[in-house]
PDB file of C-alpha atoms in Angstrom:
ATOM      1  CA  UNK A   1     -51.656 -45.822   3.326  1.00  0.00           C
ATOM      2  CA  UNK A   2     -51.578 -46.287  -0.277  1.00  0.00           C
ATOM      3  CA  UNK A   3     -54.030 -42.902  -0.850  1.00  0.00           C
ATOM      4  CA  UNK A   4     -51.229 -41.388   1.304  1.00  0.00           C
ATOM      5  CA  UNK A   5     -48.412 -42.425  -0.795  1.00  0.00           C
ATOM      6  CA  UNK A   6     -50.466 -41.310  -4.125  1.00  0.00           C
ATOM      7  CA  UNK A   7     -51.006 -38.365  -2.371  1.00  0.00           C
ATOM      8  CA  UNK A   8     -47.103 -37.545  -1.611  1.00  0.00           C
ATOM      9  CA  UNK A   9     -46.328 -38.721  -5.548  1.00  0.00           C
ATOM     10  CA  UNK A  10     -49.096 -36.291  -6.979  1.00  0.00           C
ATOM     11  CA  UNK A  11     -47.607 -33.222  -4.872  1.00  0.00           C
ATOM     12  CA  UNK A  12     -44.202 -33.738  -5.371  1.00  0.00           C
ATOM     13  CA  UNK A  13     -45.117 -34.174  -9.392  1.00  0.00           C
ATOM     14  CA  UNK A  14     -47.078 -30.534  -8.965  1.00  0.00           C
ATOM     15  CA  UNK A  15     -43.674 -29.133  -7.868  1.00  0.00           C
ATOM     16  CA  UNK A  16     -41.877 -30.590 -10.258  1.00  0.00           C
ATOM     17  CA  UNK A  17     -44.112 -29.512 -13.088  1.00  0.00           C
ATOM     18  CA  UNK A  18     -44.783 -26.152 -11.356  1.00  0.00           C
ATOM     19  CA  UNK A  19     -40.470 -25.671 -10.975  1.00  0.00           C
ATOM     20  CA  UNK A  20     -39.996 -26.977 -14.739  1.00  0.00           C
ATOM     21  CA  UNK A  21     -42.978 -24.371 -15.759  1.00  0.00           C
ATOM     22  CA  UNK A  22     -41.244 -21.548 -13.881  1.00  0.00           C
ATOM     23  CA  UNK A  23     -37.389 -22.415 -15.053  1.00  0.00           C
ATOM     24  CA  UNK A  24     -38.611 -22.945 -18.988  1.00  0.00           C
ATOM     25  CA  UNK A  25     -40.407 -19.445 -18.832  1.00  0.00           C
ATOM     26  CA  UNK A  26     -37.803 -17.480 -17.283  1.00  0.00           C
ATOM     27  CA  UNK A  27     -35.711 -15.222 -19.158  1.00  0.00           C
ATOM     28  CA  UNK A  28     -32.445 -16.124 -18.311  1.00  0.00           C
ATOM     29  CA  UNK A  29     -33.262 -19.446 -19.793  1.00  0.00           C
ATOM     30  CA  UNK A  30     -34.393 -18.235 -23.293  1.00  0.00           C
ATOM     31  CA  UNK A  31     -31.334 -16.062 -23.151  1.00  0.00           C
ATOM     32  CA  UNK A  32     -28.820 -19.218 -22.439  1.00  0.00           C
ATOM     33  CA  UNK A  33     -31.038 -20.834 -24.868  1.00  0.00           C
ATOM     34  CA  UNK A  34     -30.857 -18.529 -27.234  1.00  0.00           C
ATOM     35  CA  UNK A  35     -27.031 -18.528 -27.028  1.00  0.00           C
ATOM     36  CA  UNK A  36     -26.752 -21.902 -27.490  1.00  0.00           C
ATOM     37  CA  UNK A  37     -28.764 -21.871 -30.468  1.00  0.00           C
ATOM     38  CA  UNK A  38     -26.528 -19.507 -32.406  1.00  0.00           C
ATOM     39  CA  UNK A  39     -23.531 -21.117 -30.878  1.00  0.00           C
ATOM     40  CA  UNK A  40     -25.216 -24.285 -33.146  1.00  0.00           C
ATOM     41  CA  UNK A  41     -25.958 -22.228 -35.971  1.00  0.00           C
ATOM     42  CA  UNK A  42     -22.638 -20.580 -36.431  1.00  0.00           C
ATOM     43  CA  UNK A  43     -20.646 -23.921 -35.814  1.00  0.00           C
ATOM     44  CA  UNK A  44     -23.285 -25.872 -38.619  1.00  0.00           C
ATOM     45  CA  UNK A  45     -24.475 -23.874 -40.759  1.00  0.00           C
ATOM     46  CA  UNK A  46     -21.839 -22.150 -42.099  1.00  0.00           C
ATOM     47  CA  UNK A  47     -19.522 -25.888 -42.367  1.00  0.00           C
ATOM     48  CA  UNK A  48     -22.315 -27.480 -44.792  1.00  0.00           C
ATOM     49  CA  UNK A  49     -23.381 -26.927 -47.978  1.00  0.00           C
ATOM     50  CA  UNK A  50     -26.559 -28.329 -48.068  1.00  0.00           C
ATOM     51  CA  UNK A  51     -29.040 -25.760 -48.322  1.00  0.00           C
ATOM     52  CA  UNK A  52     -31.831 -28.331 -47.227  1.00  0.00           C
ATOM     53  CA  UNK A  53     -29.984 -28.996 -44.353  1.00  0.00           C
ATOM     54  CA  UNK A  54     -29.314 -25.360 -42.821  1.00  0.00           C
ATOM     55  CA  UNK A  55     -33.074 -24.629 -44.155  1.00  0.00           C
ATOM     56  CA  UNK A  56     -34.202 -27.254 -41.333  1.00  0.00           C
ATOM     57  CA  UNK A  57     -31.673 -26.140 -38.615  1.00  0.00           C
ATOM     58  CA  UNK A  58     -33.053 -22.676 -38.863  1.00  0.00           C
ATOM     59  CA  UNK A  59     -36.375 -23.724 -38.810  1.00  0.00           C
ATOM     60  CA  UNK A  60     -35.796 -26.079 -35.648  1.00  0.00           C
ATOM     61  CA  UNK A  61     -33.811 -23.272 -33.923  1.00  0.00           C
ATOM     62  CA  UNK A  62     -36.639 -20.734 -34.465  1.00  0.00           C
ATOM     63  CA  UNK A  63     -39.044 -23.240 -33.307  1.00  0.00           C
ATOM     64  CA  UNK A  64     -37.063 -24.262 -30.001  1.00  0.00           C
ATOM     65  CA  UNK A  65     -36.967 -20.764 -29.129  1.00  0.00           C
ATOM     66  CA  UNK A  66     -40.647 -20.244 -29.749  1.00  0.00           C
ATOM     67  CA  UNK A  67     -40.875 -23.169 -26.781  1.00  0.00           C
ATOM     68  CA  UNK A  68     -39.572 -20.765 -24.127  1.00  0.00           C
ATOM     69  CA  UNK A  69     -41.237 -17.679 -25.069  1.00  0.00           C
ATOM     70  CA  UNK A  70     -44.533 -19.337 -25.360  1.00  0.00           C
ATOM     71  CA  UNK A  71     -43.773 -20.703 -21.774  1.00  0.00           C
ATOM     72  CA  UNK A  72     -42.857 -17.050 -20.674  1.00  0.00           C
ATOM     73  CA  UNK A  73     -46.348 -15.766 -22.375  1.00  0.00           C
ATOM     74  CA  UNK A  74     -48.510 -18.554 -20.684  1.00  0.00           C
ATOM     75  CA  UNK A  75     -47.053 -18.215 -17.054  1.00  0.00           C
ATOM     76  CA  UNK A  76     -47.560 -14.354 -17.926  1.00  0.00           C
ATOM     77  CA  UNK A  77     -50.799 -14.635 -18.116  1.00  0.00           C
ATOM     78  CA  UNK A  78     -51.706 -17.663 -16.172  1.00  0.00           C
ATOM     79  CA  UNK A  79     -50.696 -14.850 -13.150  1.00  0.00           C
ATOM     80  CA  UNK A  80     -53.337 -12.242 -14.477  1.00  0.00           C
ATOM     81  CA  UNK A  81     -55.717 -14.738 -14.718  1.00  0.00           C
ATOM     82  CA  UNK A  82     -55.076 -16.141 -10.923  1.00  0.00           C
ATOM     83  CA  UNK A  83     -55.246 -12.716  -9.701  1.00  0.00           C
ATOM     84  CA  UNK A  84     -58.203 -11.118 -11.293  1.00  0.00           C
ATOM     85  CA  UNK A  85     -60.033 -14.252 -10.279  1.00  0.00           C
ATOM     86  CA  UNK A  86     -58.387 -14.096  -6.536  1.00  0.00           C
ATOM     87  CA  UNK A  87     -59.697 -10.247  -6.341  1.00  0.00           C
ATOM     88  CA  UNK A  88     -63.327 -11.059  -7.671  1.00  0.00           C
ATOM     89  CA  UNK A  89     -63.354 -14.181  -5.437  1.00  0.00           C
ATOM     90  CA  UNK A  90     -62.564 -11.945  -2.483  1.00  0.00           C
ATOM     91  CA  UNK A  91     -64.261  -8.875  -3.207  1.00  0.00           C
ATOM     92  CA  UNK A  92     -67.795 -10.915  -3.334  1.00  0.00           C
ATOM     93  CA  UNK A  93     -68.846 -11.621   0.370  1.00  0.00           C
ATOM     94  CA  UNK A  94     -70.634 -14.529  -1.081  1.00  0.00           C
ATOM     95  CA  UNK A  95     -68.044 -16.371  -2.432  1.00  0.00           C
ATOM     96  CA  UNK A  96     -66.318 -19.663  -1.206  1.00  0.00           C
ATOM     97  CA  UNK A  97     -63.140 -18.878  -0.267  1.00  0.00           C
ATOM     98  CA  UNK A  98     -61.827 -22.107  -0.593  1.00  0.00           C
ATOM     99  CA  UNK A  99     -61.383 -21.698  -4.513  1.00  0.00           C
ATOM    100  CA  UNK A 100     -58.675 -18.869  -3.750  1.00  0.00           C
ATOM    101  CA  UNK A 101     -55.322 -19.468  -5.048  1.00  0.00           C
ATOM    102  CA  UNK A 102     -56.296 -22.906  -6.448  1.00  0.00           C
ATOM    103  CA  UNK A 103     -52.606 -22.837  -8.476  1.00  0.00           C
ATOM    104  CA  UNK A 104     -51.735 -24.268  -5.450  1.00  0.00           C
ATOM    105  CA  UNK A 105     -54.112 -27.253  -5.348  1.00  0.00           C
ATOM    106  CA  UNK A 106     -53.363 -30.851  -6.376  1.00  0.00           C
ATOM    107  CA  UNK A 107     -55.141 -32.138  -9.301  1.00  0.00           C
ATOM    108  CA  UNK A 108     -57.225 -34.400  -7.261  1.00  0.00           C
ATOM    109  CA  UNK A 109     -57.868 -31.343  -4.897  1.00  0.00           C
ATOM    110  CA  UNK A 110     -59.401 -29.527  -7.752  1.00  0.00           C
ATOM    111  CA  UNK A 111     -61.311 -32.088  -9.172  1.00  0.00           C
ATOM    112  CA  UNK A 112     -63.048 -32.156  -5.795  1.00  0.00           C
ATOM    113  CA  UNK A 113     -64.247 -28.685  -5.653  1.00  0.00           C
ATOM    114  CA  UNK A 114     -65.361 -28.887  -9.289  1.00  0.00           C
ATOM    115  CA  UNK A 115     -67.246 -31.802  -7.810  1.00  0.00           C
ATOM    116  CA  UNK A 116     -68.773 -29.886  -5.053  1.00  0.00           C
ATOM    117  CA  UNK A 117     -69.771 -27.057  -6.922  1.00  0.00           C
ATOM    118  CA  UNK A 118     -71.418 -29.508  -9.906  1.00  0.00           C
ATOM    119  CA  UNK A 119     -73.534 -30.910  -6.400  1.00  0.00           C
ATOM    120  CA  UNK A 120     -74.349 -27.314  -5.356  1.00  0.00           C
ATOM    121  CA  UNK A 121     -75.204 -26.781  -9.070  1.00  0.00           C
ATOM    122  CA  UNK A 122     -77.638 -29.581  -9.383  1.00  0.00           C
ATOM    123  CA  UNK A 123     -79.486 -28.984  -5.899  1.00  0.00           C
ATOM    124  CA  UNK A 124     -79.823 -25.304  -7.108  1.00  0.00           C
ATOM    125  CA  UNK A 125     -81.579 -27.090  -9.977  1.00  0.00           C
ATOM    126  CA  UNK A 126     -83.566 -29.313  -8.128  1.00  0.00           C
ATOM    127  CA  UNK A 127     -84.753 -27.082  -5.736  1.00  0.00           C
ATOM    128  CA  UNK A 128     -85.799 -24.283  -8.527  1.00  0.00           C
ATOM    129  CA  UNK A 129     -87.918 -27.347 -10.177  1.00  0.00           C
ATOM    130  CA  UNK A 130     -89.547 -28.134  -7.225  1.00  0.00           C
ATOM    131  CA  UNK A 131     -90.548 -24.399  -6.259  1.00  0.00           C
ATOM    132  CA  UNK A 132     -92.114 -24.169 -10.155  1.00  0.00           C
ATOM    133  CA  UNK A 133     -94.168 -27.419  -9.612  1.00  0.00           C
ATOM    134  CA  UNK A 134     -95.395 -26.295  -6.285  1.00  0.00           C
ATOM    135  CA  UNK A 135     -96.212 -22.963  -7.709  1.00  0.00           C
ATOM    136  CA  UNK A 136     -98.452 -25.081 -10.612  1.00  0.00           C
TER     137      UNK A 136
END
């Protein structure tokens, strides 16, 4: 009961992060971002005449722009990366299909495949060790 509760919290937490990824690298929010940051910048800097002052408010308007188009950049190109590795994944008959579109997995659900294939990993090992002591 209680893995099934932690279970329900993790993917519901995986939506949330996956909708706040999705809404902070959309366009339309650096755009209504953007607006509000010169909305800021032509009610404050133009009122004060500390030069210190409308230094830093540039600087942190700059830099909470930079937030969204970073986002935008790394779900860019957290996409590629998904589908170039979805099309090698598929196009090798070999392959475990069960690593396709992981961007849907949990956390934990990952962490258990990686744990598989360090298992498959270490009998490959094993058995290759074995096969060059028999061979001595």
């Amino acid at each position: 009961m209680k893995y099934n509760f932690t279970l329900v919290v993790e993917k519901k937490f995986e939506n949330l992060t996956s909708l706040a990824t999705k809404v902070l690298g959309s366009t339309i929010t650096f755009l209504a971002a953007l607006c509000l940051v010169i909305y800021w910048w032509v009610n404050n800097l133009f009122s004060s005449n500390n030069w210190h002052q409308n230094i830093g408010d540039i600087i942190f308007g700059i830099t909470f722009l930079s937030l969204f188009m970073i986002q935008k950049s790394f779900n860019r190109y957290s996409a590629l990366i998904n589908l170039k590795l979805n099309e090698l994944i598929s196009s090798n008959q070999e392959a475990n299909n069960s690593v396709l579109n992981t961007q849907k997995k949990t956390e934990s659900e990952i962490t258990e495949l990686i744990k598989e294939y360090i298992d498959e990993e270490v009998k490959e090992i094993e058995d290759l060790i074995i096969k060059k002591s028999k061979k001595n």
